[in-house]
Coordinates of C-alpha atoms and ligand atoms in Angstrom, one line a residue:
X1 CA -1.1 1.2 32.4
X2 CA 0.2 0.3 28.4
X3 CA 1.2 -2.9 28.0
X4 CA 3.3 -5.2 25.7
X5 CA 2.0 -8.8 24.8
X6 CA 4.7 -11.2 24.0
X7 CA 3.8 -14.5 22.5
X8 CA 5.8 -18.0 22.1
X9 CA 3.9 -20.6 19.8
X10 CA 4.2 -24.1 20.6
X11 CA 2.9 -25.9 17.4
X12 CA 2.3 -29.8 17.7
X13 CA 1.6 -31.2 13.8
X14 CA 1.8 -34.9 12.6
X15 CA 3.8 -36.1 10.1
X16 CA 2.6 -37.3 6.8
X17 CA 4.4 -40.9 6.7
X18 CA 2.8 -44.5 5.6
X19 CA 4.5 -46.2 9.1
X20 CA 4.6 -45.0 12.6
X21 CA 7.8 -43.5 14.4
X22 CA 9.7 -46.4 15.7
X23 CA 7.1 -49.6 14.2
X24 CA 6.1 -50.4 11.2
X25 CA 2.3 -49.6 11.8
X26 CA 0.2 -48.1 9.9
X27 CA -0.1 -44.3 10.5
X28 CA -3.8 -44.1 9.8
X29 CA -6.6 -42.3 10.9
X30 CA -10.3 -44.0 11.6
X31 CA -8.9 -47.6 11.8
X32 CA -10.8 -50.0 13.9
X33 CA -9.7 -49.4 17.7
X34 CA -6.3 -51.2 18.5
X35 CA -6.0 -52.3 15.1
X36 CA -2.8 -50.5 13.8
X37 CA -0.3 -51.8 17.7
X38 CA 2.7 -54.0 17.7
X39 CA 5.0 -55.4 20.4
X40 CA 7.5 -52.0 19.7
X41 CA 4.5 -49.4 19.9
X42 CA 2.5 -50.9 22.6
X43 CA 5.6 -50.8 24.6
X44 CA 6.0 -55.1 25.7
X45 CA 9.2 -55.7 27.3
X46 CA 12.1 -56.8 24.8
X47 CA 11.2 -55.0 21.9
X48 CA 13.1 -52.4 20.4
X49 CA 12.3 -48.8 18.5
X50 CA 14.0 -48.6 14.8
X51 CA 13.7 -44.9 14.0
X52 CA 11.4 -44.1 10.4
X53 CA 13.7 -42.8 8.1
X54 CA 10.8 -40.5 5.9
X55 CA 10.7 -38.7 9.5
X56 CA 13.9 -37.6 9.2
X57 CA 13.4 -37.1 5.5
X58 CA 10.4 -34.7 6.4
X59 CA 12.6 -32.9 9.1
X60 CA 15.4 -31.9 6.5
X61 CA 12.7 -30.7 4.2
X62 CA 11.8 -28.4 7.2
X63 CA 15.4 -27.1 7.3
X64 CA 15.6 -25.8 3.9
X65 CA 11.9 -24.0 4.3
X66 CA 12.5 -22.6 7.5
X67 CA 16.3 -21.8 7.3
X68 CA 17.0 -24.6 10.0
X69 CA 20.3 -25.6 11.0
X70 CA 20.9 -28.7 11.3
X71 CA 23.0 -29.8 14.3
X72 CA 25.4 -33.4 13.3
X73 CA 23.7 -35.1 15.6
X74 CA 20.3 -35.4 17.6
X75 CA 19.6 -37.7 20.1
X76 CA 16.1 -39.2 21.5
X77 CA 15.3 -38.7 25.2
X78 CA 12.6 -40.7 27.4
X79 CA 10.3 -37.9 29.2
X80 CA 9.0 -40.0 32.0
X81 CA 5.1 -39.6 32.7
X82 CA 2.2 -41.6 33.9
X83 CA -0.6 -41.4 31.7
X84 CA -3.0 -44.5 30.7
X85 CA -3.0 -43.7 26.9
X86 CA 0.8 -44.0 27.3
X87 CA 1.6 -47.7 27.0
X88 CA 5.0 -47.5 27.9
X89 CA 4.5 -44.8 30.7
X90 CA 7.5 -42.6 29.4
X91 CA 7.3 -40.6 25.8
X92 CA 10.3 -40.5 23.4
X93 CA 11.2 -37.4 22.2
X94 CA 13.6 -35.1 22.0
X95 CA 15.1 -32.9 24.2
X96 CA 18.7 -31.0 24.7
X97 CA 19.6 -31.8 21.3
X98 CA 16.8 -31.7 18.6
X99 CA 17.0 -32.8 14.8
X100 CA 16.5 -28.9 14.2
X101 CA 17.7 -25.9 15.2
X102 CA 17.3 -21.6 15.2
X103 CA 15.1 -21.0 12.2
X104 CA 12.6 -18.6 10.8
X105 CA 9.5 -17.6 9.3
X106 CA 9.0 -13.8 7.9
X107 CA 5.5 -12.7 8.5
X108 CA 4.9 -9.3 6.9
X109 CA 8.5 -8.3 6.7
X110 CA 9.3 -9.6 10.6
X111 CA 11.0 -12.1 11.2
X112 CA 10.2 -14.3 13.6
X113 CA 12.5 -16.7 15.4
X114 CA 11.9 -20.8 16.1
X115 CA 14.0 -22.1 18.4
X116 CA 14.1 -25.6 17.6
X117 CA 12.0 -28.2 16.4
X118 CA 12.3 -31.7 17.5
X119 CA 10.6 -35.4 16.7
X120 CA 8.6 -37.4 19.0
X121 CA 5.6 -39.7 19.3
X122 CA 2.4 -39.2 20.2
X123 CA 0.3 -41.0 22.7
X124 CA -3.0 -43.5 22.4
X125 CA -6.5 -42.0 22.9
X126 CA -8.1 -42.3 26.1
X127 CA -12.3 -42.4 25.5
X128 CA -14.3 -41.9 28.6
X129 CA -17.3 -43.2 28.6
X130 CA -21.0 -42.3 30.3
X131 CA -21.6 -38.9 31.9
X132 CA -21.2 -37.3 28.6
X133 CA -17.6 -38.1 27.5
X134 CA -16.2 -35.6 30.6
X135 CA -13.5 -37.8 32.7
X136 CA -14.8 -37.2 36.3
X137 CA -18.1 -37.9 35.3
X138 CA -17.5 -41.3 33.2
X139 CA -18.3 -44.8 34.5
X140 CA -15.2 -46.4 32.7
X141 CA -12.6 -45.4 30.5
X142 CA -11.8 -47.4 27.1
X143 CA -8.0 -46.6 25.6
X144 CA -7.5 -47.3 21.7
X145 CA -3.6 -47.6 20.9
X146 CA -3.7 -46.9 17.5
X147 CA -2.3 -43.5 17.9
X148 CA 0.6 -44.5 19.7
X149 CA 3.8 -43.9 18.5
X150 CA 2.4 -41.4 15.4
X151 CA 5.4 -39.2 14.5
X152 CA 4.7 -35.5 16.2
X153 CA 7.1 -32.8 15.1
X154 CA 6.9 -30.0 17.4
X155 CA 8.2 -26.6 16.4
X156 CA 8.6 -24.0 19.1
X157 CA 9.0 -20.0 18.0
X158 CA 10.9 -17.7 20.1
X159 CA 8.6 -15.2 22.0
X160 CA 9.2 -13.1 19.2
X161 CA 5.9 -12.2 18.8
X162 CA 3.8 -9.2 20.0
X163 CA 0.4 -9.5 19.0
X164 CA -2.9 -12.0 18.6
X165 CA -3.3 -10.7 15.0
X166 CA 0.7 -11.8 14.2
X167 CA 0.2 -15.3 16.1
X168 CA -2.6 -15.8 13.7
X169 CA -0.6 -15.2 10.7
X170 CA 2.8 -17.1 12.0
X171 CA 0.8 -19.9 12.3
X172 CA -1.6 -19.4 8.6
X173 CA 1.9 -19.1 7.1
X174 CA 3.7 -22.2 8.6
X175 CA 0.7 -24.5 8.4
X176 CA 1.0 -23.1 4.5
X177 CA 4.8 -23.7 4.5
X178 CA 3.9 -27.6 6.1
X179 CA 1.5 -28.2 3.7
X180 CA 3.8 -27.1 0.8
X181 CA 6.4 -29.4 1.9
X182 CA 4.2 -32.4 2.4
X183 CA 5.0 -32.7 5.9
X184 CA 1.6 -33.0 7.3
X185 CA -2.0 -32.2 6.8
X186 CA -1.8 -29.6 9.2
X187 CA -5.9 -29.3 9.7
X188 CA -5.9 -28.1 13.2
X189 CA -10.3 -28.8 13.2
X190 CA -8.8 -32.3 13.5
X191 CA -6.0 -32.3 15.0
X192 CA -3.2 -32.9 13.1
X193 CA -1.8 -29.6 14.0
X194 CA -2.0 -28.3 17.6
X195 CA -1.1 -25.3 18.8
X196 CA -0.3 -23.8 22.6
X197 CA 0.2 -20.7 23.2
X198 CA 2.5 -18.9 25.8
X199 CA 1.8 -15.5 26.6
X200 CA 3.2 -12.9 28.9
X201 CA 3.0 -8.9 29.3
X202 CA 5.5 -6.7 30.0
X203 CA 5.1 -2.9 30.6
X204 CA 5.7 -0.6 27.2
X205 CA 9.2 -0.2 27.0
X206 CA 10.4 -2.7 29.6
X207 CA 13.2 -4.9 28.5
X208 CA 12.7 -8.0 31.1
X209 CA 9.8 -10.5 29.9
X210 CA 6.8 -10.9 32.5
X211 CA 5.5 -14.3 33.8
X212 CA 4.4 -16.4 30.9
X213 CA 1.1 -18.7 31.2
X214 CA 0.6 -21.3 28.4
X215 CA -2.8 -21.4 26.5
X216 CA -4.4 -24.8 25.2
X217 CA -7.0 -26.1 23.7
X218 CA -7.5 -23.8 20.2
X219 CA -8.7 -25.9 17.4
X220 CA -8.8 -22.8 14.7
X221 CA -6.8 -19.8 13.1
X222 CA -10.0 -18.0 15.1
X223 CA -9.7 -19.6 18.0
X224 CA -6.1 -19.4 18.8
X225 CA -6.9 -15.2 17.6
X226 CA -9.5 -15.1 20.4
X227 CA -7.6 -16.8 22.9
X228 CA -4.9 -14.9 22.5
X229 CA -6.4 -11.1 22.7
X230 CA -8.7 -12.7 25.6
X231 CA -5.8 -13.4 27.7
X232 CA -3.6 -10.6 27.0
X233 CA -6.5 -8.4 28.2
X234 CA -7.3 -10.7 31.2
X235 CA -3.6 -10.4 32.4
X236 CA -3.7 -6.4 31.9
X237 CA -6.6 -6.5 34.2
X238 CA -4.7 -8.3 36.6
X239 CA -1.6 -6.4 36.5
X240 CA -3.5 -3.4 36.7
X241 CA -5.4 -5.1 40.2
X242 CA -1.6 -5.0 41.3
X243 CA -1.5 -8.7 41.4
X244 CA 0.7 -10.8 39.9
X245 CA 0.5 -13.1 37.2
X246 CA 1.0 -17.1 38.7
X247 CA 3.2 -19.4 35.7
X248 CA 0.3 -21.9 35.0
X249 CA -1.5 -23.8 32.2
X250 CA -5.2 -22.2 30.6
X251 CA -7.7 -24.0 28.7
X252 CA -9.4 -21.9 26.4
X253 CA -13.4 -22.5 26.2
X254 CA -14.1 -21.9 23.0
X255 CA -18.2 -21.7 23.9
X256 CA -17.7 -19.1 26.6
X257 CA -14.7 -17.3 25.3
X258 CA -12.3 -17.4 28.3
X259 CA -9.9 -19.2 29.7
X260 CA -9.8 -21.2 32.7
X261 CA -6.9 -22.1 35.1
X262 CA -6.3 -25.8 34.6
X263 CA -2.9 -26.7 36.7
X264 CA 0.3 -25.2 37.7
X265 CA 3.0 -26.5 35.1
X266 CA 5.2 -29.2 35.3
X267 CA 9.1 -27.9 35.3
X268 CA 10.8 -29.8 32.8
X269 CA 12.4 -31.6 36.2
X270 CA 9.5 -33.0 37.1
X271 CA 10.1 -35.6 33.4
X272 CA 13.2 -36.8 34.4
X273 CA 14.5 -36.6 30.7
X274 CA 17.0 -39.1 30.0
X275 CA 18.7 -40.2 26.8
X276 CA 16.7 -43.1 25.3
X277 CA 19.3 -45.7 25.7
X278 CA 17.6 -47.8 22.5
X279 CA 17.8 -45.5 19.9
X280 CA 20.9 -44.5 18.0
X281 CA 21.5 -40.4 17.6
X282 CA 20.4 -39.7 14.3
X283 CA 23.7 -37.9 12.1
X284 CA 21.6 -36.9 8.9
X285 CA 24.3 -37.3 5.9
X286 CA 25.2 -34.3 3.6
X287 CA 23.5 -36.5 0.7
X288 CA 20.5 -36.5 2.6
X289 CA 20.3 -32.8 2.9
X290 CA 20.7 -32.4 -0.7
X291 CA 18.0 -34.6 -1.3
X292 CA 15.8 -32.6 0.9
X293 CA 17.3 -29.0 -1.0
X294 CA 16.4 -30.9 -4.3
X295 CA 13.3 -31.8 -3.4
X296 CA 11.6 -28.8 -2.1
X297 CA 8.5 -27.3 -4.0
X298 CA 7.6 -24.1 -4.6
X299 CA 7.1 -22.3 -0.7
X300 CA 3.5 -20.0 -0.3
X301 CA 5.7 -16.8 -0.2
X302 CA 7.4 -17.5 -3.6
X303 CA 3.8 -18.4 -5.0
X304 CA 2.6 -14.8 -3.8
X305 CA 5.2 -12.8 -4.6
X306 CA 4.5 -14.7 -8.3
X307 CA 1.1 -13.8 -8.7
X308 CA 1.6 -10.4 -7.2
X309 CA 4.1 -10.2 -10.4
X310 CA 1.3 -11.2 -13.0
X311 CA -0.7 -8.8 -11.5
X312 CA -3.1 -9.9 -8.8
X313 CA -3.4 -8.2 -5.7
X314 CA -1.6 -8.9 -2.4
X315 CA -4.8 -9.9 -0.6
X316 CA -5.9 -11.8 -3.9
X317 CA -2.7 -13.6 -4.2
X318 CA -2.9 -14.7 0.0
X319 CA -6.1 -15.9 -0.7
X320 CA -5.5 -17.7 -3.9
X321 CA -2.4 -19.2 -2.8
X322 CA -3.9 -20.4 0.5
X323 CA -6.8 -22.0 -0.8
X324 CA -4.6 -24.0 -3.3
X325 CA -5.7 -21.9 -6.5
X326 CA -1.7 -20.6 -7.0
X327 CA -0.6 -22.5 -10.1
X328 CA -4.7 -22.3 -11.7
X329 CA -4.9 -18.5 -11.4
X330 CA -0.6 -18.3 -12.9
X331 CA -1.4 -20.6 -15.9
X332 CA -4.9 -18.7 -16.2
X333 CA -3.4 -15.0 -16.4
X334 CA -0.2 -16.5 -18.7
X335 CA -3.1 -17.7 -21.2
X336 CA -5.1 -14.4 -21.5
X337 CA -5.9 -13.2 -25.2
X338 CA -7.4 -9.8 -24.1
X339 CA -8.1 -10.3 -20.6
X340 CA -5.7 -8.9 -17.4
X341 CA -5.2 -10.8 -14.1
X342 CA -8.1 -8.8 -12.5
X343 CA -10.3 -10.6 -14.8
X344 CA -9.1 -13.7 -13.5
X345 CA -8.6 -12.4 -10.2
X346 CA -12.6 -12.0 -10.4
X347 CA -13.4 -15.5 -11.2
X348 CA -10.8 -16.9 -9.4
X349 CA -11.4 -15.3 -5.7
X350 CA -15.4 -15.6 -6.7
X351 CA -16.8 -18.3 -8.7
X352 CA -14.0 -21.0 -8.5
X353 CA -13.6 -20.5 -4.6
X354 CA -17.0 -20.5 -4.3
X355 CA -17.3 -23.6 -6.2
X356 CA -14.2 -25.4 -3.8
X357 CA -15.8 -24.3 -0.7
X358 CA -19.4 -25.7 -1.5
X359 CA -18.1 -28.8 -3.2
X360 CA -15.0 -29.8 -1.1
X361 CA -13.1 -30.3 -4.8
X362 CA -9.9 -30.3 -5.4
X363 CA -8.5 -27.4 -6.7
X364 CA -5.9 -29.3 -8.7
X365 CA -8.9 -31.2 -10.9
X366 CA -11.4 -28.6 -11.5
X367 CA -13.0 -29.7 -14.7
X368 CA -12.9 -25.5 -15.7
X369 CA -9.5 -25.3 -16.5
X370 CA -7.2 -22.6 -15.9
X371 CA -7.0 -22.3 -19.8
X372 CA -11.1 -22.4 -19.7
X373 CA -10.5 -19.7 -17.1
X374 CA -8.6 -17.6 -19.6
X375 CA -10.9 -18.4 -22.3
X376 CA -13.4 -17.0 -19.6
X377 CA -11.8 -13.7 -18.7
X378 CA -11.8 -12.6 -22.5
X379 CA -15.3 -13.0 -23.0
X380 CA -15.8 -11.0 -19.8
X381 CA -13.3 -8.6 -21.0
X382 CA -14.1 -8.0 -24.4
X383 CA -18.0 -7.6 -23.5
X384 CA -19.0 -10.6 -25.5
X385 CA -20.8 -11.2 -21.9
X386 CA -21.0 -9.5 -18.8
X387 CA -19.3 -9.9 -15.4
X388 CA -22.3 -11.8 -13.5
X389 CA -23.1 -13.9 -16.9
X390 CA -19.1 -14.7 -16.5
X391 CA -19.9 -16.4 -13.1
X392 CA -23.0 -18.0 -14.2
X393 CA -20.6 -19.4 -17.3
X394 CA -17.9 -20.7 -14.1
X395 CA -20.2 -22.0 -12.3
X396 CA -21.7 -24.4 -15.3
X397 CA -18.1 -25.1 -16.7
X398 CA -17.0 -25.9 -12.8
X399 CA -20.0 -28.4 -12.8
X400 CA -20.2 -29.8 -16.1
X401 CA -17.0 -29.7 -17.7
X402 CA -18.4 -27.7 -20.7
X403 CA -15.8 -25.6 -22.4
X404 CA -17.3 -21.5 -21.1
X405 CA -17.0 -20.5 -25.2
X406 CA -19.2 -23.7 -25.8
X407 CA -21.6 -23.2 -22.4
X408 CA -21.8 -19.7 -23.9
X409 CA -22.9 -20.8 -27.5
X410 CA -25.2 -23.7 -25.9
X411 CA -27.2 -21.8 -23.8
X412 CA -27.3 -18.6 -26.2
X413 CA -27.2 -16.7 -23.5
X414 CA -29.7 -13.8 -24.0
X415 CA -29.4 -14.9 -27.4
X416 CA -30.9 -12.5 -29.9
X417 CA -32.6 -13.5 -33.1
X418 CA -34.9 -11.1 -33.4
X419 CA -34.0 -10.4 -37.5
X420 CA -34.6 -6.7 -37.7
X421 CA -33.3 -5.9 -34.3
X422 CA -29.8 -7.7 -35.3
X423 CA -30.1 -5.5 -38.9
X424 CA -29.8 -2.3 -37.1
X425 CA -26.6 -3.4 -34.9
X426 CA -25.3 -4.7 -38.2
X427 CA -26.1 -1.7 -39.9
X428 CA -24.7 0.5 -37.0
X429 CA -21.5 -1.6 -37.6
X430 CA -21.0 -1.4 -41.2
X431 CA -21.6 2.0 -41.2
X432 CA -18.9 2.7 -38.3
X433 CA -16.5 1.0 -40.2
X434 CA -16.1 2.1 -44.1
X435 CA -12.3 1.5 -44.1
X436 CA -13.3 -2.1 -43.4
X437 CA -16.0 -2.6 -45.6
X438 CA -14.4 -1.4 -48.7
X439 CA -11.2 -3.5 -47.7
X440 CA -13.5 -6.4 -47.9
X441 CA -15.3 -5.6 -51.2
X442 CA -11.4 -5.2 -52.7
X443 CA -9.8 -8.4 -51.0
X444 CA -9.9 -12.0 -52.3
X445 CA -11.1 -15.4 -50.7
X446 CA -8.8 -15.3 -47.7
X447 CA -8.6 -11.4 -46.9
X448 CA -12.9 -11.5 -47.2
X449 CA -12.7 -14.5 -44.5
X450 CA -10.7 -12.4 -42.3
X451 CA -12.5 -9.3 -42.4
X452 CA -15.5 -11.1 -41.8
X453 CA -14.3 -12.5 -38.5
X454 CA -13.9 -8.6 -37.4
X455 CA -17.6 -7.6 -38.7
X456 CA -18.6 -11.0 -36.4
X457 CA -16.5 -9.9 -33.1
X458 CA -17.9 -6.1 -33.7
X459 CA -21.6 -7.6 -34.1
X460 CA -20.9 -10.0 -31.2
X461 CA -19.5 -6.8 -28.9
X462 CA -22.1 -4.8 -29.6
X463 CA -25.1 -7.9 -28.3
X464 CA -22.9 -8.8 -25.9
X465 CA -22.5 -12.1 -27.4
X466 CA -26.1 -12.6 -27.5
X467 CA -26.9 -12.1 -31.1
X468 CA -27.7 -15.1 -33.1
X469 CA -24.7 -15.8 -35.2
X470 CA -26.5 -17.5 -37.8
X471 CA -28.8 -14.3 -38.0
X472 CA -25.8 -12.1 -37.9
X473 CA -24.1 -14.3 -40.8
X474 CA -26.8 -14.0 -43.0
X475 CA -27.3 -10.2 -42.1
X476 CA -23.3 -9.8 -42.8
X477 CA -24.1 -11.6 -46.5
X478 CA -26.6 -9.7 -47.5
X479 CA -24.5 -6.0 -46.7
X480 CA -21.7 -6.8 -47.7
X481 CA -22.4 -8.0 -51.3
X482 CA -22.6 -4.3 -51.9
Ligands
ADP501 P1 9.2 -24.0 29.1 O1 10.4 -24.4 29.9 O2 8.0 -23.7 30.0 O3 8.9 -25.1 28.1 P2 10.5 -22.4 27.2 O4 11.4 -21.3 27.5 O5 11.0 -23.7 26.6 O6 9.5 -22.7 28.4 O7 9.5 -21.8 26.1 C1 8.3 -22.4 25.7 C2 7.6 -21.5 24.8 O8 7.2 -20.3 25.5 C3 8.4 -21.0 23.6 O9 7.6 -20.9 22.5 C4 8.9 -19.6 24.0 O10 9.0 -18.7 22.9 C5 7.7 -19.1 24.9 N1 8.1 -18.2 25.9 C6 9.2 -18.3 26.8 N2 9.2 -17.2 27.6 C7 8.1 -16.5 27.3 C8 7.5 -15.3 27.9 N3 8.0 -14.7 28.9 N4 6.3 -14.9 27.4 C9 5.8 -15.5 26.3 N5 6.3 -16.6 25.8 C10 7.4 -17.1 26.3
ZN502 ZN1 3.6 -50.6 16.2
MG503 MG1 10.4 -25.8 26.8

C-alpha cells in the first residue's frame, strides 16, 4: 500500500524581551532558582497581569514576515490544568481569538499555510531529584519559578506539509525568519524553540486526512527529520497490519530512534478554556503596525536571493545566509579587484565557517574583514598565491587580525630569493613583454613608475607571490636600464 504523510508543525519559541509576559521580571536564563518571581507571576491571590507591550511589538513584527493578518482584537484565555510547576494551576494563553492569524512561509516554491499564532506563558521547571532525574524514580521534587510567566509564542502550520525532508526545512526557514526579526533565539538544543509534530497518513490520492498522532520531544533540525520519517513508516506498518492508527501523544527517543506511546490526548474540553477575566483584549493600533512594517530587517529569503544575484550558488548562499555570513560574503564580492564570488564563495563556506564553528565567534566581528576577504580572493585569483595558501592566509587573518596582503608579505610565503633563480623569471618576463619594455625606456618619471608596477605583478604571477620583492626590484633595475 502507497501512502501520503501529512504533517502539522506546532512550534513553541520564546520571545526575546527584557521583562516577563504579565510582571516585570527578568526574562533570564541561569538565574539563581526562584530568583526572577513576583506576587503577579507566582500567581498570590490579588494580584493582577499587565500585558508586556515588546510582546505585542514582537508579534506585529511576525505579521509583516509571515504575511499574518492581524485580527482588531485578541483576547487572553485561562487553560485550566494541574501541574506543580504551574503556580497558578491555570496557563494564560490564547485561544479562539489569537494576536495572529492565516499566514505563510514559502519553502522551495510551496507555500505552506500557519493557521495562527498566539501569546502565552510558559510554566516553572520542575527538577526531580535522586533515581537519576527520571520522576517515578525521584525521592523529591524541587520546582524553580523563574520560568514562570516567560512569553511563549506558539505558531501552528496547517497540515500542509507532506514530507520529513519539508518539515525540516519549514522549520530551518522560520527559525531563520525568528532570528531575523529578533524575536527569539530560536536554539532548539536549549530550548527556546520547541517543536511537536502532528503526523497522519492517508492513502495516495485520498482526499480525507487519516488519524493524526502528535510527536514530542525533538531537540534538533535532525531530530525532528528522524522522528518524522520514523513515524510515518511505523504508521504504514500499521495500516498495512490492517489496524488502525489510535489519536495519541509520542515521545521520540532520540538514543533508540523510535517513538513511544506516552498518553491519549487531552481534547481541548478537557482545559476548560475561558476568557481571562483580568486581562484587557489587546486592539494593536495602525501606528503600531507601521512601526513593526518600518522596522523589519532584511528576511533570509531576500538575503539569498541577494547573493544568488552576486553570484554565489543556491546551496552556498543557504549556507552563508544561515550561518550569519550574508552581509560579509555581499560586502566581500561588491569589493573584488579581480576576484568573482566563487572566490569568495571558497573562503567564505571554508575557512571563515570553519573559523566560526571552531571558535564560536561572531560572524558580525571577524577581525578578517569582508574587505580583507576581497583583498584575499584577488591574490587567490590572480595566482599571487594558491587556493590552500588562501586558507592558510584566512585562517591567520581570522586569528590575528593581520591584513591577508600583509600576513602574505610577513610570512613570505614560499618566498624566493634565490638571485639567479628570480633572474631567469625576470628575464622570461622582459622578454615576453617588448611592447612594455621599450614603453618604459621612452616614458618619463611617472609613466617608468607605472610600468614598473606591471613588470612587479608579472614577476609576482609568475612566483606565485613568492619571489623576494626586493630581489625582484633590483633584478627589474638592472634590465631595464637597457
Ligand atoms: P488539536 O485540536 O489536536 O490541537 P488542531 O486541528 O488544532 O488539532 O491541529 C494541531 C496541529 O495538527 C496543527 O499543526 C495542524 O496542522 C495539525 N494537524 C491537524 N490535523 C492533522 C492531520 N490529520 N494530520 C497531520 N497533522 C494534522
Ligand atoms: Zn513576576
Ligand atoms: Mg489545536
Amino acid at each position: 500500500m502507497t501512502y501520503e504523510a501529512v504533517i502539522g508543525l506546532e512550534s513553541h519559541v520564546e520571545l526575546l524581551t527584557e521583562t516577563k509576559l504579565f510582571c516585570s521580571c527578568p526574562n533570564e536564563f541561569g538565574a539563581e532558582p526562584n530568583t526572577n518571581v513576583c506576587p503577579v507571576c507566582l500567581g498570590l491571590p490579588g494580584s493582577l497581569p499587565v500585558l508586556n507591550e515588546r510582546a505585542v511589538e514582537l508579534a506585529l513584527r511576525l505579521a509583516e514576515a509571515l504575511n499574518f493578518t492581524v485580527p482588531e482584537r485578541s483576547l487572553f484565555a485561562r487553560k485550566n490544568y494541574f501541574y506543580p510547576d504551574m503556580p497558578k494551576d491555570f496557563q494564560i494563553s490564547q485561544y479562539e481569538e489569537p494576536i495572529l492569524a492565516d499566514g505563510q512561509l514559502e519553502i522551495d516554491g510551496v507555500m505552506i499555510g500557519i493557521e495562527r499564532a498566539h501569546l502565552e506563558e510558559d510554566t516553572g521547571k520542575s527538577l526531580h531529584v535522586g533515581g537519576g532525574g527520571r520522576i517515578h524514580e525521584a525521592a523529591h521534587s524541587l520546582i524553580d519559578y523563574n520560568r514562570a510567566g516567560v512569553p511563549l509564542m506558539e505558531i501552528v502550520s496547517r497540515p500542509d506539509i507532506r514530507t520529513a525532508e519539508q518539515a525540516r526545512a519549514y522549520v530551518a526557514e522560520l527559525r531563520g525568519v525568528l532570528l531575523a526579526i529578533g524575536l527569539s533565539d530560536v536554539k532548539m538544543e536549549e530550548g527556546s524553540m520547541r517543536v511537536d509534530a502532528n503526523v497522519s497518513l492517508r492513502k495516495t490520492g485520498a482526499s480525507e486526512f487519516g488519524t493524526k498522532v502528535e510527536v514530542k520531544n525533538m531537540n534538533s533540525l535532525r531530530s525532528l527529520g528522524r522522528a518524522s520519517e520514523h513515524e510515518i513508516e511505523r504508521q504504514a506498518a500499521v495500516l498495512d497490519a490492517g489496524e488502525r492508527i489510535p489519536q495519541e501523544t509520542r515521545h521520540w527517543d532520540e538514543s533508540e530512534g523510535r517513538t513511544h506511546g506516552m498518553r491519549s490526548k487531552e481534547g481541548s474540553s478537557d482545559y476548560r478554556y475561558f476568557p481571562e477575566p483580568d486581562l484587557l483584549p489587546v486592539s494593536p493600533t495602525a501606528e503600531a503596525r507601521d512601526k513593526a512594517r518600518g522596522s523589519l530587517p532584511e528576511l533570509p529569503a531576500a538575503m539569498r536571493a541577494r547573493l544568488v544575484n552576486l553570484g554565489i550558488s543556491e546551496q552556498g548562499a543557504r549556507t552563508l545566509v544561515d550561518a550569519g555570513l550574508a552581509t560579509h560574503t555581499s560586502t566581500a564580492v561588491v569589493n573584488l579587484a579581480v576576484g568573482k564570488a566563487r572566490d569568495v564563495e571558497v573562503l567564505e563556506l571554508g575557512a571563515v565557517l570553519a573559523h566560526i564553528n571552531e571558535t564560536g565567534e561572531s560572524p558580525t566581528d571577524l577581525r578578517l574583514t569582508a574587505e580583507g576577504t576581497a583583498e584575499l580572493a584577488d591574490l587567490v585569483a590572480s595566482g599571487v598565491i594558491s587556493g590552500s595558501q588562501g586558507k592558510e592566509v584566512a585562517a591567520v587573518s581570522l586569528t590575528a587580525g593581520t591584513s591577508p596582503k600583509a600576513v602574505v608579505e610577513e610570512r613570505g610565503l614560499a618566498q624566493v630569493s634565490d638571485e639567479s633563480e628570480l633572474a631567469a623569471i625576470i628575464d622570461a618576463v622582459i622578454a615576453a613583454n617588448p611592447d612594455e619594455v621599450a614603453a618604459y625606456r621612452a616614458g618619463d618619471e611617472k609613466a617608468q613608475k607605472k610600468k614598473r608596477g606591471f613588470f612587479m605583478g608579472e614577476a609576482m604571477k609568475a612566483t606565485k607571490g613568492s619571489g623576494n620583492p626586493q630581489v625582484l626590484n633590483s633584478l627589474l633595475d638592472d634590465r631595464l636600464k637597457g
